[in-house]
Amino acid sequence: EDQVTQSPEALRLQEGESSSLNCSYTVSGLRGLFWYRQDPGKGPEFLFTLYSAGEEKEKERLKATLTKKESFLHITAPKPEDSATYLCAVQAIGTGGFKTIFGAGTRLFVKA
Amino acid sequence: EPEVTQTPSHQVTQMGQEVILRCVPISNHLYFYWYRQILGQKVEFLVSFYNNEISEKSEIFDDQFSVERPDGSNFTLKIRSTKLEDSAMYFCASREIIQYFGAGTRLSVL
C-alpha cells in the first residue's frame, strides 16, 4: 500500500537552531516528491519538487534532499516566521493516471 | 501573481443538502484537483481532472461526489447529499507543472 510518513509530528526549535524534517515513503512508480508549507486556515504553499534520488533544492533557509526511500527538509538558522506545518507529498502512478499522497505533516514551532 | 480562487470561504449546510464548492483555477493550467482535509488530519486526494474528464479518483470520491468544469474557467465540486463526516476543508488545486492550491472552503455540515 502506498504510504507517506513524516517525522517528527511536531518540532520545537529556538531561533537559529538548525534541524531536519523527515519524509519516508513507500509508493509504486514515484513520479515526484513535493514539499509544501501550510499556515493555519490556509492552503498548502508549494516549496519544492524533487524527482530523482540525489537531487537537492534550496530556497532561503530551506534545503530539500531526496533518496530512494526518504526526503529531508533541512532548516538552517530558522526564524519565528518559519513556524508552520510542513507537508510532504508524493505523486505516484494510480489506476487511471497519477495520484498525490500527503503525509500528516510536521508542525514546526520556532521560538524567538 | 496568479492564484487559485475558491468560493465560498465557509459553507454551512444541513445534513442531506446538496452543496457546490467553486474554484477558479489559474488560467493557463490544464490539470485540476480537489482535496479535503478533516480538522487535524492529513490532506487527502479526492479527484483529478484533465481534458474535461476525471483522470483519477480516490476511494473517498464516491457517487455522492461529482466534478464539473461548466464554462472553461470554473471548476466545481458537488456533494449531492451531505453527511456529518463531509465536514472538512476542501482545497482546489491546479497545475501546469507545479501544483498551486487555493485557500480552501470550510464546509460545516450540521
CSV table of C-alpha atoms in Angstrom, one decimal:
chain,number,residue,atom,x,y,z
A,1,GLU,CA,0.0,0.0,0.0
A,2,ASP,CA,1.3,3.4,-0.9
A,3,GLN,CA,2.3,5.4,2.2
A,4,VAL,CA,3.9,8.6,3.2
A,5,THR,CA,5.2,9.1,6.8
A,6,GLN,CA,6.5,12.3,8.2
A,7,SER,CA,8.5,12.7,11.4
A,8,PRO,CA,8.6,14.2,13.9
A,9,GLU,CA,4.9,15.1,14.3
A,10,ALA,CA,6.0,18.3,16.0
A,11,LEU,CA,9.3,20.1,16.4
A,12,ARG,CA,10.1,23.0,18.7
A,13,LEU,CA,13.3,25.0,17.9
A,14,GLN,CA,14.9,28.0,19.2
A,15,GLU,CA,15.6,30.8,16.7
A,16,GLY,CA,18.8,29.9,14.9
A,17,GLU,CA,18.7,26.2,15.9
A,18,SER,CA,19.0,24.2,12.7
A,19,SER,CA,17.3,20.9,12.2
A,20,SER,CA,15.8,18.4,9.7
A,21,LEU,CA,12.3,17.1,9.0
A,22,ASN,CA,11.9,13.6,7.6
A,23,CYS,CA,9.5,12.2,5.0
A,24,SER,CA,9.7,8.5,4.3
A,25,TYR,CA,7.7,6.9,1.5
A,26,THR,CA,6.6,3.6,0.1
A,27,VAL,CA,5.0,4.0,-3.3
A,28,SER,CA,4.9,2.2,-6.6
A,29,GLY,CA,6.0,4.3,-9.5
A,30,LEU,CA,7.2,7.5,-7.9
A,31,ARG,CA,6.8,10.4,-10.2
A,32,GLY,CA,7.8,13.2,-7.9
A,33,LEU,CA,8.1,14.3,-4.3
A,34,PHE,CA,6.8,17.7,-3.1
A,35,TRP,CA,7.3,19.8,0.0
A,36,TYR,CA,4.6,22.3,1.0
A,37,ARG,CA,4.2,24.8,3.8
A,38,GLN,CA,0.8,25.2,5.3
A,39,ASP,CA,-0.2,28.0,7.7
A,40,PRO,CA,-3.3,27.6,9.9
A,41,GLY,CA,-6.5,28.0,7.9
A,42,LYS,CA,-4.7,28.3,4.6
A,43,GLY,CA,-4.0,26.0,1.6
A,44,PRO,CA,-0.6,24.3,1.1
A,45,GLU,CA,2.0,26.6,-0.4
A,46,PHE,CA,4.4,25.0,-2.8
A,47,LEU,CA,8.1,24.9,-1.7
A,48,PHE,CA,10.0,22.2,-3.7
A,49,THR,CA,9.7,19.4,-6.2
A,50,LEU,CA,12.2,16.6,-6.3
A,51,TYR,CA,12.2,13.9,-9.0
A,52,SER,CA,15.2,11.6,-8.6
A,53,ALA,CA,17.4,10.3,-5.8
A,54,GLY,CA,20.4,12.6,-5.2
A,55,GLU,CA,18.5,15.7,-6.2
A,56,GLU,CA,18.7,18.7,-3.9
A,57,LYS,CA,16.8,22.0,-4.0
A,58,GLU,CA,17.3,25.2,-1.9
A,59,LYS,CA,15.3,28.2,-1.1
A,60,GLU,CA,16.4,30.7,1.5
A,61,ARG,CA,16.8,28.8,4.8
A,62,LEU,CA,15.3,25.6,3.4
A,63,LYS,CA,17.0,22.7,1.6
A,64,ALA,CA,15.3,19.6,0.4
A,65,THR,CA,17.0,16.3,-0.4
A,66,LEU,CA,15.8,13.0,-1.8
A,67,THR,CA,16.9,9.4,-1.6
A,68,LYS,CA,15.1,6.3,-2.9
A,69,LYS,CA,13.2,5.9,0.4
A,70,GLU,CA,13.0,9.3,2.0
A,71,SER,CA,13.4,13.0,1.8
A,72,PHE,CA,14.7,15.5,4.2
A,73,LEU,CA,13.8,19.2,4.6
A,74,HIS,CA,16.7,20.9,6.3
A,75,ILE,CA,16.0,24.2,8.0
A,76,THR,CA,19.1,26.3,8.7
A,77,ALA,CA,19.0,29.0,11.4
A,78,PRO,CA,15.2,29.2,11.5
A,79,LYS,CA,13.3,32.3,12.3
A,80,PRO,CA,9.9,32.6,14.1
A,81,GLU,CA,8.2,33.2,10.7
A,82,ASP,CA,9.2,29.7,9.6
A,83,SER,CA,6.7,28.4,12.1
A,84,ALA,CA,4.2,26.4,10.1
A,85,THR,CA,3.2,22.8,9.2
A,86,TYR,CA,5.4,21.3,6.6
A,87,LEU,CA,3.8,18.8,4.3
A,88,CYS,CA,5.4,16.1,2.2
A,89,ALA,CA,3.5,14.6,-0.7
A,90,VAL,CA,4.4,12.1,-3.4
A,91,GLN,CA,2.9,11.7,-6.8
A,92,ALA,CA,2.6,8.1,-7.8
A,93,ILE,CA,1.1,6.1,-10.6
A,94,GLY,CA,-2.6,5.3,-10.0
A,95,THR,CA,-5.1,3.2,-11.8
A,96,GLY,CA,-6.1,5.9,-14.3
A,97,GLY,CA,-3.4,8.4,-14.0
A,98,PHE,CA,-1.4,9.9,-11.2
A,99,LYS,CA,-2.4,10.3,-7.6
A,100,THR,CA,-0.9,12.5,-4.9
A,101,ILE,CA,-0.5,11.2,-1.4
A,102,PHE,CA,0.2,13.5,1.5
A,103,GLY,CA,1.9,12.8,4.8
A,104,ALA,CA,0.4,14.0,8.0
A,105,GLY,CA,2.9,16.9,8.3
A,106,THR,CA,5.4,18.2,10.8
A,107,ARG,CA,4.3,21.1,12.9
A,108,LEU,CA,7.3,23.4,13.4
A,109,PHE,CA,7.4,26.0,16.1
A,110,VAL,CA,10.3,28.4,16.2
A,111,LYS,CA,10.7,30.5,19.3
A,112,ALA,CA,12.5,33.9,19.3
B,1,GLU,CA,0.8,36.7,-9.1
B,2,PRO,CA,-1.8,34.3,-10.4
B,3,GLU,CA,-3.7,32.3,-7.8
B,4,VAL,CA,-6.4,29.7,-7.4
B,5,THR,CA,-9.6,31.2,-6.0
B,6,GLN,CA,-12.2,29.3,-4.1
B,7,THR,CA,-15.6,30.4,-3.0
B,8,PRO,CA,-17.2,30.5,-0.6
B,9,SER,CA,-14.6,30.6,2.2
B,10,HIS,CA,-17.1,29.0,4.6
B,11,GLN,CA,-20.2,27.0,3.8
B,12,VAL,CA,-22.7,25.8,6.4
B,13,THR,CA,-25.3,23.3,5.3
B,14,GLN,CA,-27.8,20.9,6.8
B,15,MET,CA,-27.2,17.1,6.6
B,16,GLY,CA,-28.7,15.7,3.4
B,17,GLN,CA,-28.5,19.0,1.5
B,18,GLU,CA,-26.5,19.4,-1.8
B,19,VAL,CA,-23.5,21.8,-1.8
B,20,ILE,CA,-21.4,23.1,-4.7
B,21,LEU,CA,-17.9,24.3,-4.0
B,22,ARG,CA,-16.5,26.6,-6.6
B,23,CYS,CA,-12.9,27.1,-7.8
B,24,VAL,CA,-11.3,29.3,-10.4
B,25,PRO,CA,-8.0,27.7,-11.4
B,26,ILE,CA,-5.0,29.6,-12.8
B,27,SER,CA,-5.9,30.4,-16.3
B,28,ASN,CA,-3.3,28.5,-18.3
B,29,HIS,CA,-3.4,25.4,-16.2
B,30,LEU,CA,-4.8,22.2,-17.6
B,31,TYR,CA,-4.9,19.9,-14.6
B,32,PHE,CA,-7.3,20.4,-11.8
B,33,TYR,CA,-7.7,18.7,-8.4
B,34,TRP,CA,-9.9,18.6,-5.3
B,35,TYR,CA,-8.5,17.6,-1.9
B,36,ARG,CA,-10.1,17.6,1.5
B,37,GLN,CA,-8.6,18.0,5.0
B,38,ILE,CA,-10.6,17.0,8.0
B,39,LEU,CA,-9.7,19.1,11.0
B,40,GLY,CA,-6.4,17.9,12.5
B,41,GLN,CA,-5.9,15.2,9.8
B,42,LYS,CA,-3.9,14.9,6.7
B,43,VAL,CA,-4.7,16.4,3.3
B,44,GLU,CA,-6.5,13.7,1.2
B,45,PHE,CA,-6.7,13.4,-2.5
B,46,LEU,CA,-10.2,13.3,-3.9
B,47,VAL,CA,-10.1,13.6,-7.7
B,48,SER,CA,-8.0,14.9,-10.6
B,49,PHE,CA,-9.5,16.3,-13.8
B,50,TYR,CA,-7.9,16.8,-17.2
B,51,ASN,CA,-9.3,17.4,-20.7
B,52,ASN,CA,-12.8,17.6,-19.4
B,53,GLU,CA,-12.8,14.3,-17.7
B,54,ILE,CA,-11.8,12.6,-14.4
B,55,SER,CA,-8.3,11.1,-14.7
B,56,GLU,CA,-8.0,9.7,-11.2
B,57,LYS,CA,-10.2,9.5,-8.1
B,58,SER,CA,-9.8,8.1,-4.6
B,59,GLU,CA,-12.0,5.8,-2.6
B,60,ILE,CA,-13.4,8.8,-0.9
B,61,PHE,CA,-14.8,10.1,-4.2
B,62,ASP,CA,-18.0,8.0,-4.3
B,63,ASP,CA,-21.3,8.5,-6.1
B,64,GLN,CA,-22.2,11.4,-3.8
B,65,PHE,CA,-19.4,13.5,-5.4
B,66,SER,CA,-19.1,14.9,-8.8
B,67,VAL,CA,-16.9,17.5,-10.5
B,68,GLU,CA,-17.6,19.8,-13.4
B,69,ARG,CA,-15.9,22.4,-15.5
B,70,PRO,CA,-19.0,24.1,-16.7
B,71,ASP,CA,-17.7,27.2,-18.6
B,72,GLY,CA,-14.0,26.9,-19.2
B,73,SER,CA,-13.0,28.9,-16.1
B,74,ASN,CA,-14.8,27.5,-13.1
B,75,PHE,CA,-14.2,24.0,-11.6
B,76,THR,CA,-16.8,22.8,-9.2
B,77,LEU,CA,-17.2,20.0,-6.7
B,78,LYS,CA,-20.7,18.9,-5.9
B,79,ILE,CA,-21.7,16.8,-2.9
B,80,ARG,CA,-25.2,15.5,-3.5
B,81,SER,CA,-26.4,14.7,0.0
B,82,THR,CA,-24.0,15.9,2.6
B,83,LYS,CA,-23.2,13.8,5.7
B,84,LEU,CA,-21.8,15.0,9.0
B,85,GLU,CA,-18.5,13.4,8.1
B,86,ASP,CA,-18.2,15.5,5.0
B,87,SER,CA,-17.3,18.5,7.3
B,88,ALA,CA,-13.8,19.5,6.3
B,89,MET,CA,-11.6,22.0,4.4
B,90,TYR,CA,-11.9,21.4,0.7
B,91,PHE,CA,-8.9,22.6,-1.4
B,92,CYS,CA,-8.9,23.1,-5.1
B,93,ALA,CA,-5.6,22.9,-6.9
B,94,SER,CA,-4.4,23.4,-10.5
B,95,ARG,CA,-1.1,22.9,-12.2
B,96,GLU,CA,0.8,23.4,-15.3
B,97,ILE,CA,4.0,21.9,-13.8
B,98,ILE,CA,3.8,23.0,-10.1
B,99,GLN,CA,0.5,22.4,-8.3
B,100,TYR,CA,-0.9,25.5,-6.7
B,101,PHE,CA,-3.6,25.4,-4.0
B,102,GLY,CA,-6.5,27.7,-3.2
B,103,ALA,CA,-7.1,28.9,0.3
B,104,GLY,CA,-9.9,26.4,0.7
B,105,THR,CA,-13.6,26.2,1.6
B,106,ARG,CA,-14.5,25.2,5.1
B,107,LEU,CA,-17.6,23.0,4.8
B,108,SER,CA,-19.6,22.6,8.0
B,109,VAL,CA,-22.4,20.0,7.9
B,110,LEU,CA,-24.9,20.3,10.8
